[in-house]
Amino acid sequence: AAAYTGSELLDLTPKKKPPADSAASNLCFAMVFLMAMTLPEAANEAVTPQNDVVVSMCAMLTVALGLTFIRNPRSWTFLIASAAALAMGIGVKSTMFLYTGPLILLGLGALAWNRAWSAALRWAVVAAALALILDGPWMARNEKLFGNPLGPASLYKVEKIAHNSPVKVAINVLRNLSLYTRSPSETATTLANFS
């Protein structure tokens, strides 16, 4: 997902020399693939119930396939694939929509700017339908069981800060940074967390 997104973003850059551009595209694909495969957080999450890496993959696929759809607004394949990536990501973690929402609005705005109104409408309808089909039964079950489509209220008490303040927000940001600065070297991890 990361490699495909990287190559899609590289395709948006101005072209100068075709041979160099194809070499750069191949190099980008290989480098992003290598980085994704050696991501320390992915190894950490592989043995825990955390799902941030999976949600990131769904977000990247939504963006990359969406960019491809913007360049090919008549393609049903890229329309359905990008909408399905979004629906799957929402099923994995409901906050997926918060991360991809602004990018989706930019993409729909780009389609509208190019006067591809029907393509923007088709994407919105297909994305809503797939989200309803894939996530609807799970959300309906949660609503019936817990009175909330996203899950039990006890989870929210654990996950959210009871009273926000600048200090509590800063502590939460630092805590999250420490989660993502782990490395194979214990010394490097300790130094990063200390700093």
mmCIF file of C-alpha atoms in Angstrom:
data_model
loop_
_atom_site.group_PDB
_atom_site.id
_atom_site.type_symbol
_atom_site.label_atom_id
_atom_site.label_comp_id
_atom_site.label_asym_id
_atom_site.label_seq_id
_atom_site.Cartn_x
_atom_site.Cartn_y
_atom_site.Cartn_z
ATOM 1 C CA ALA A 1 0.000 0.000 0.000
ATOM 2 C CA ALA A 2 2.786 2.432 0.930
ATOM 3 C CA ALA A 3 4.765 1.660 -2.212
ATOM 4 C CA TYR A 4 1.713 2.075 -4.453
ATOM 5 C CA THR A 5 0.817 5.372 -2.772
ATOM 6 C CA GLY A 6 4.404 6.608 -3.110
ATOM 7 C CA SER A 7 4.497 5.810 -6.818
ATOM 8 C CA GLU A 8 1.105 7.476 -7.320
ATOM 9 C CA LEU A 9 2.294 10.640 -5.569
ATOM 10 C CA LEU A 10 5.504 10.576 -7.640
ATOM 11 C CA ASP A 11 3.367 10.479 -10.792
ATOM 12 C CA LEU A 12 1.887 13.857 -9.807
ATOM 13 C CA THR A 13 5.299 15.579 -9.983
ATOM 14 C CA PRO A 14 6.244 17.485 -13.182
ATOM 15 C CA LYS A 15 7.991 15.258 -15.734
ATOM 16 C CA LYS A 16 11.300 16.270 -17.335
ATOM 17 C CA LYS A 17 13.023 13.189 -18.761
ATOM 18 C CA PRO A 18 11.019 9.988 -19.334
ATOM 19 C CA PRO A 19 13.904 7.506 -18.701
ATOM 20 C CA ALA A 20 14.909 9.236 -15.434
ATOM 21 C CA ASP A 21 11.285 9.431 -14.341
ATOM 22 C CA SER A 22 10.718 5.704 -14.819
ATOM 23 C CA ALA A 23 13.929 4.941 -12.899
ATOM 24 C CA ALA A 24 12.863 7.313 -10.128
ATOM 25 C CA SER A 25 9.435 5.686 -10.011
ATOM 26 C CA ASN A 26 10.985 2.220 -9.659
ATOM 27 C CA LEU A 27 13.403 3.479 -6.994
ATOM 28 C CA CYS A 28 10.555 5.148 -5.083
ATOM 29 C CA PHE A 29 8.563 1.922 -5.159
ATOM 30 C CA ALA A 30 11.532 -0.117 -3.885
ATOM 31 C CA MET A 31 12.490 2.358 -1.137
ATOM 32 C CA VAL A 32 8.962 2.752 0.214
ATOM 33 C CA PHE A 33 8.480 -1.032 0.111
ATOM 34 C CA LEU A 34 11.716 -1.525 2.075
ATOM 35 C CA MET A 35 10.713 1.134 4.617
ATOM 36 C CA ALA A 36 7.252 -0.386 5.066
ATOM 37 C CA MET A 37 8.634 -3.913 5.510
ATOM 38 C CA THR A 38 11.160 -2.824 8.161
ATOM 39 C CA LEU A 39 8.843 -0.512 10.117
ATOM 40 C CA PRO A 40 9.461 -1.249 13.823
ATOM 41 C CA GLU A 41 5.875 -0.348 14.750
ATOM 42 C CA ALA A 42 4.572 -3.040 12.391
ATOM 43 C CA ALA A 43 6.590 -5.666 14.279
ATOM 44 C CA ASN A 44 5.253 -4.332 17.594
ATOM 45 C CA GLU A 45 1.649 -4.393 16.394
ATOM 46 C CA ALA A 46 1.974 -7.881 14.921
ATOM 47 C CA VAL A 47 1.985 -9.315 18.456
ATOM 48 C CA THR A 48 -0.579 -6.943 20.011
ATOM 49 C CA PRO A 49 -4.238 -6.056 19.364
ATOM 50 C CA GLN A 50 -3.154 -2.631 18.003
ATOM 51 C CA ASN A 51 -4.308 -1.937 14.436
ATOM 52 C CA ASP A 52 -2.773 1.424 13.462
ATOM 53 C CA VAL A 53 -0.592 -0.072 10.717
ATOM 54 C CA VAL A 54 -3.600 -1.791 9.120
ATOM 55 C CA VAL A 55 -5.601 1.450 9.250
ATOM 56 C CA SER A 56 -2.637 3.330 7.732
ATOM 57 C CA MET A 57 -2.569 0.804 4.883
ATOM 58 C CA CYS A 58 -6.296 1.312 4.250
ATOM 59 C CA ALA A 59 -5.829 5.103 4.343
ATOM 60 C CA MET A 60 -2.930 4.952 1.879
ATOM 61 C CA LEU A 61 -4.877 2.691 -0.466
ATOM 62 C CA THR A 62 -7.887 5.027 -0.276
ATOM 63 C CA VAL A 63 -5.671 7.972 -1.233
ATOM 64 C CA ALA A 64 -3.629 6.184 -3.916
ATOM 65 C CA LEU A 65 -6.619 4.531 -5.586
ATOM 66 C CA GLY A 66 -8.539 7.801 -5.239
ATOM 67 C CA LEU A 67 -5.730 9.691 -7.043
ATOM 68 C CA THR A 68 -5.835 7.080 -9.784
ATOM 69 C CA PHE A 69 -9.617 7.474 -9.993
ATOM 70 C CA ILE A 70 -9.285 11.287 -10.250
ATOM 71 C CA ARG A 71 -7.019 10.779 -13.286
ATOM 72 C CA ASN A 72 -9.407 8.149 -14.717
ATOM 73 C CA PRO A 73 -12.868 9.326 -13.609
ATOM 74 C CA ARG A 74 -14.639 6.814 -15.865
ATOM 75 C CA SER A 75 -12.946 3.813 -14.246
ATOM 76 C CA TRP A 76 -15.337 1.797 -12.099
ATOM 77 C CA THR A 77 -12.429 -0.379 -10.942
ATOM 78 C CA PHE A 78 -10.579 2.453 -9.199
ATOM 79 C CA LEU A 79 -13.830 3.967 -7.942
ATOM 80 C CA ILE A 80 -14.910 0.731 -6.241
ATOM 81 C CA ALA A 81 -11.385 -0.089 -5.012
ATOM 82 C CA SER A 82 -10.841 3.298 -3.340
ATOM 83 C CA ALA A 83 -14.328 3.287 -1.796
ATOM 84 C CA ALA A 84 -13.804 -0.296 -0.552
ATOM 85 C CA ALA A 85 -10.446 0.646 1.025
ATOM 86 C CA LEU A 86 -12.213 3.449 2.892
ATOM 87 C CA ALA A 87 -15.028 1.150 4.076
ATOM 88 C CA MET A 88 -12.559 -1.525 5.217
ATOM 89 C CA GLY A 89 -10.519 1.068 7.111
ATOM 90 C CA ILE A 90 -13.616 2.343 8.918
ATOM 91 C CA GLY A 91 -14.419 -1.258 9.855
ATOM 92 C CA VAL A 92 -10.938 -1.716 11.327
ATOM 93 C CA LYS A 93 -10.948 1.563 13.262
ATOM 94 C CA SER A 94 -13.709 4.141 13.228
ATOM 95 C CA THR A 95 -11.215 7.043 13.419
ATOM 96 C CA MET A 96 -10.124 6.182 9.853
ATOM 97 C CA PHE A 97 -12.715 8.600 8.527
ATOM 98 C CA LEU A 98 -11.182 11.441 10.566
ATOM 99 C CA TYR A 99 -7.782 10.906 8.927
ATOM 100 C CA THR A 100 -9.002 10.427 5.384
ATOM 101 C CA GLY A 101 -11.971 12.833 5.538
ATOM 102 C CA PRO A 102 -10.024 15.984 4.570
ATOM 103 C CA LEU A 103 -8.235 14.107 1.760
ATOM 104 C CA ILE A 104 -11.534 12.749 0.462
ATOM 105 C CA LEU A 105 -12.982 16.272 0.420
ATOM 106 C CA LEU A 106 -9.905 17.459 -1.529
ATOM 107 C CA GLY A 107 -10.352 14.610 -4.014
ATOM 108 C CA LEU A 108 -14.053 15.322 -4.485
ATOM 109 C CA GLY A 109 -13.155 19.013 -4.843
ATOM 110 C CA ALA A 110 -10.603 18.129 -7.537
ATOM 111 C CA LEU A 111 -13.247 16.164 -9.434
ATOM 112 C CA ALA A 112 -15.680 19.086 -9.104
ATOM 113 C CA TRP A 113 -12.950 21.525 -10.241
ATOM 114 C CA ASN A 114 -12.454 19.373 -13.348
ATOM 115 C CA ARG A 115 -16.234 19.439 -13.858
ATOM 116 C CA ALA A 116 -16.463 15.692 -13.283
ATOM 117 C CA TRP A 117 -19.613 16.090 -11.193
ATOM 118 C CA SER A 118 -21.002 12.679 -12.036
ATOM 119 C CA ALA A 119 -17.710 10.984 -11.044
ATOM 120 C CA ALA A 120 -17.719 12.769 -7.675
ATOM 121 C CA LEU A 121 -21.342 11.797 -7.084
ATOM 122 C CA ARG A 122 -20.718 8.179 -8.146
ATOM 123 C CA TRP A 123 -17.774 7.916 -5.743
ATOM 124 C CA ALA A 124 -19.768 9.375 -2.841
ATOM 125 C CA VAL A 125 -22.712 7.029 -3.454
ATOM 126 C CA VAL A 126 -20.521 3.921 -3.853
ATOM 127 C CA ALA A 127 -18.429 4.816 -0.761
ATOM 128 C CA ALA A 128 -21.567 5.324 1.339
ATOM 129 C CA ALA A 129 -23.109 2.076 0.045
ATOM 130 C CA LEU A 130 -19.957 0.024 0.701
ATOM 131 C CA ALA A 131 -19.542 1.552 4.163
ATOM 132 C CA LEU A 132 -23.161 0.677 4.926
ATOM 133 C CA ILE A 133 -22.793 -2.881 3.577
ATOM 134 C CA LEU A 134 -19.424 -3.633 5.223
ATOM 135 C CA ASP A 135 -19.758 -1.653 8.463
ATOM 136 C CA GLY A 136 -23.523 -1.384 8.909
ATOM 137 C CA PRO A 137 -24.160 -4.810 10.511
ATOM 138 C CA TRP A 138 -21.301 -4.321 12.983
ATOM 139 C CA MET A 139 -22.485 -0.812 13.891
ATOM 140 C CA ALA A 140 -26.112 -1.998 14.204
ATOM 141 C CA ARG A 141 -24.986 -4.777 16.558
ATOM 142 C CA ASN A 142 -23.040 -2.267 18.678
ATOM 143 C CA GLU A 143 -26.005 0.107 18.741
ATOM 144 C CA LYS A 144 -28.319 -2.680 19.895
ATOM 145 C CA LEU A 145 -25.868 -4.065 22.448
ATOM 146 C CA PHE A 146 -24.243 -0.903 23.821
ATOM 147 C CA GLY A 147 -26.480 1.960 22.697
ATOM 148 C CA ASN A 148 -23.615 3.348 20.616
ATOM 149 C CA PRO A 149 -22.674 2.341 17.025
ATOM 150 C CA LEU A 150 -18.929 2.510 17.765
ATOM 151 C CA GLY A 151 -18.813 0.330 20.859
ATOM 152 C CA PRO A 152 -19.269 0.275 24.634
ATOM 153 C CA ALA A 153 -19.201 3.533 26.597
ATOM 154 C CA SER A 154 -16.683 2.000 29.045
ATOM 155 C CA LEU A 155 -14.124 2.003 26.232
ATOM 156 C CA TYR A 156 -14.469 5.755 25.760
ATOM 157 C CA LYS A 157 -13.896 6.393 29.465
ATOM 158 C CA VAL A 158 -10.562 4.596 29.181
ATOM 159 C CA GLU A 159 -9.520 6.166 25.861
ATOM 160 C CA LYS A 160 -10.355 9.828 26.358
ATOM 161 C CA ILE A 161 -8.915 12.499 28.616
ATOM 162 C CA ALA A 162 -11.514 13.365 31.239
ATOM 163 C CA HIS A 163 -10.649 17.073 31.465
ATOM 164 C CA ASN A 164 -8.600 18.627 28.674
ATOM 165 C CA SER A 165 -5.892 21.109 29.501
ATOM 166 C CA PRO A 166 -2.751 22.213 27.637
ATOM 167 C CA VAL A 167 -0.615 20.100 29.995
ATOM 168 C CA LYS A 168 -2.733 16.949 29.522
ATOM 169 C CA VAL A 169 -2.751 17.390 25.730
ATOM 170 C CA ALA A 170 1.065 17.849 25.738
ATOM 171 C CA ILE A 171 1.485 14.719 27.884
ATOM 172 C CA ASN A 172 -0.749 12.735 25.530
ATOM 173 C CA VAL A 173 1.214 13.938 22.470
ATOM 174 C CA LEU A 174 4.537 13.036 24.133
ATOM 175 C CA ARG A 175 3.189 9.617 25.136
ATOM 176 C CA ASN A 176 2.128 8.918 21.562
ATOM 177 C CA LEU A 177 5.470 10.126 20.219
ATOM 178 C CA SER A 178 7.235 7.701 22.551
ATOM 179 C CA LEU A 179 5.137 4.849 21.134
ATOM 180 C CA TYR A 180 6.344 5.628 17.599
ATOM 181 C CA THR A 181 10.040 6.197 18.360
ATOM 182 C CA ARG A 182 10.833 2.599 19.201
ATOM 183 C CA SER A 183 13.760 1.077 17.359
ATOM 184 C CA PRO A 184 15.673 -2.229 17.434
ATOM 185 C CA SER A 185 18.335 -0.461 19.535
ATOM 186 C CA GLU A 186 17.380 -0.143 23.197
ATOM 187 C CA THR A 187 19.886 2.719 23.598
ATOM 188 C CA ALA A 188 18.410 4.675 20.658
ATOM 189 C CA THR A 189 14.876 4.100 21.948
ATOM 190 C CA THR A 190 15.816 5.271 25.458
ATOM 191 C CA LEU A 191 17.528 8.399 24.069
ATOM 192 C CA ALA A 192 14.544 9.206 21.802
ATOM 193 C CA ASN A 193 12.064 8.763 24.653
ATOM 194 C CA PHE A 194 14.216 10.775 27.048
ATOM 195 C CA SER A 195 14.533 13.655 24.570
#
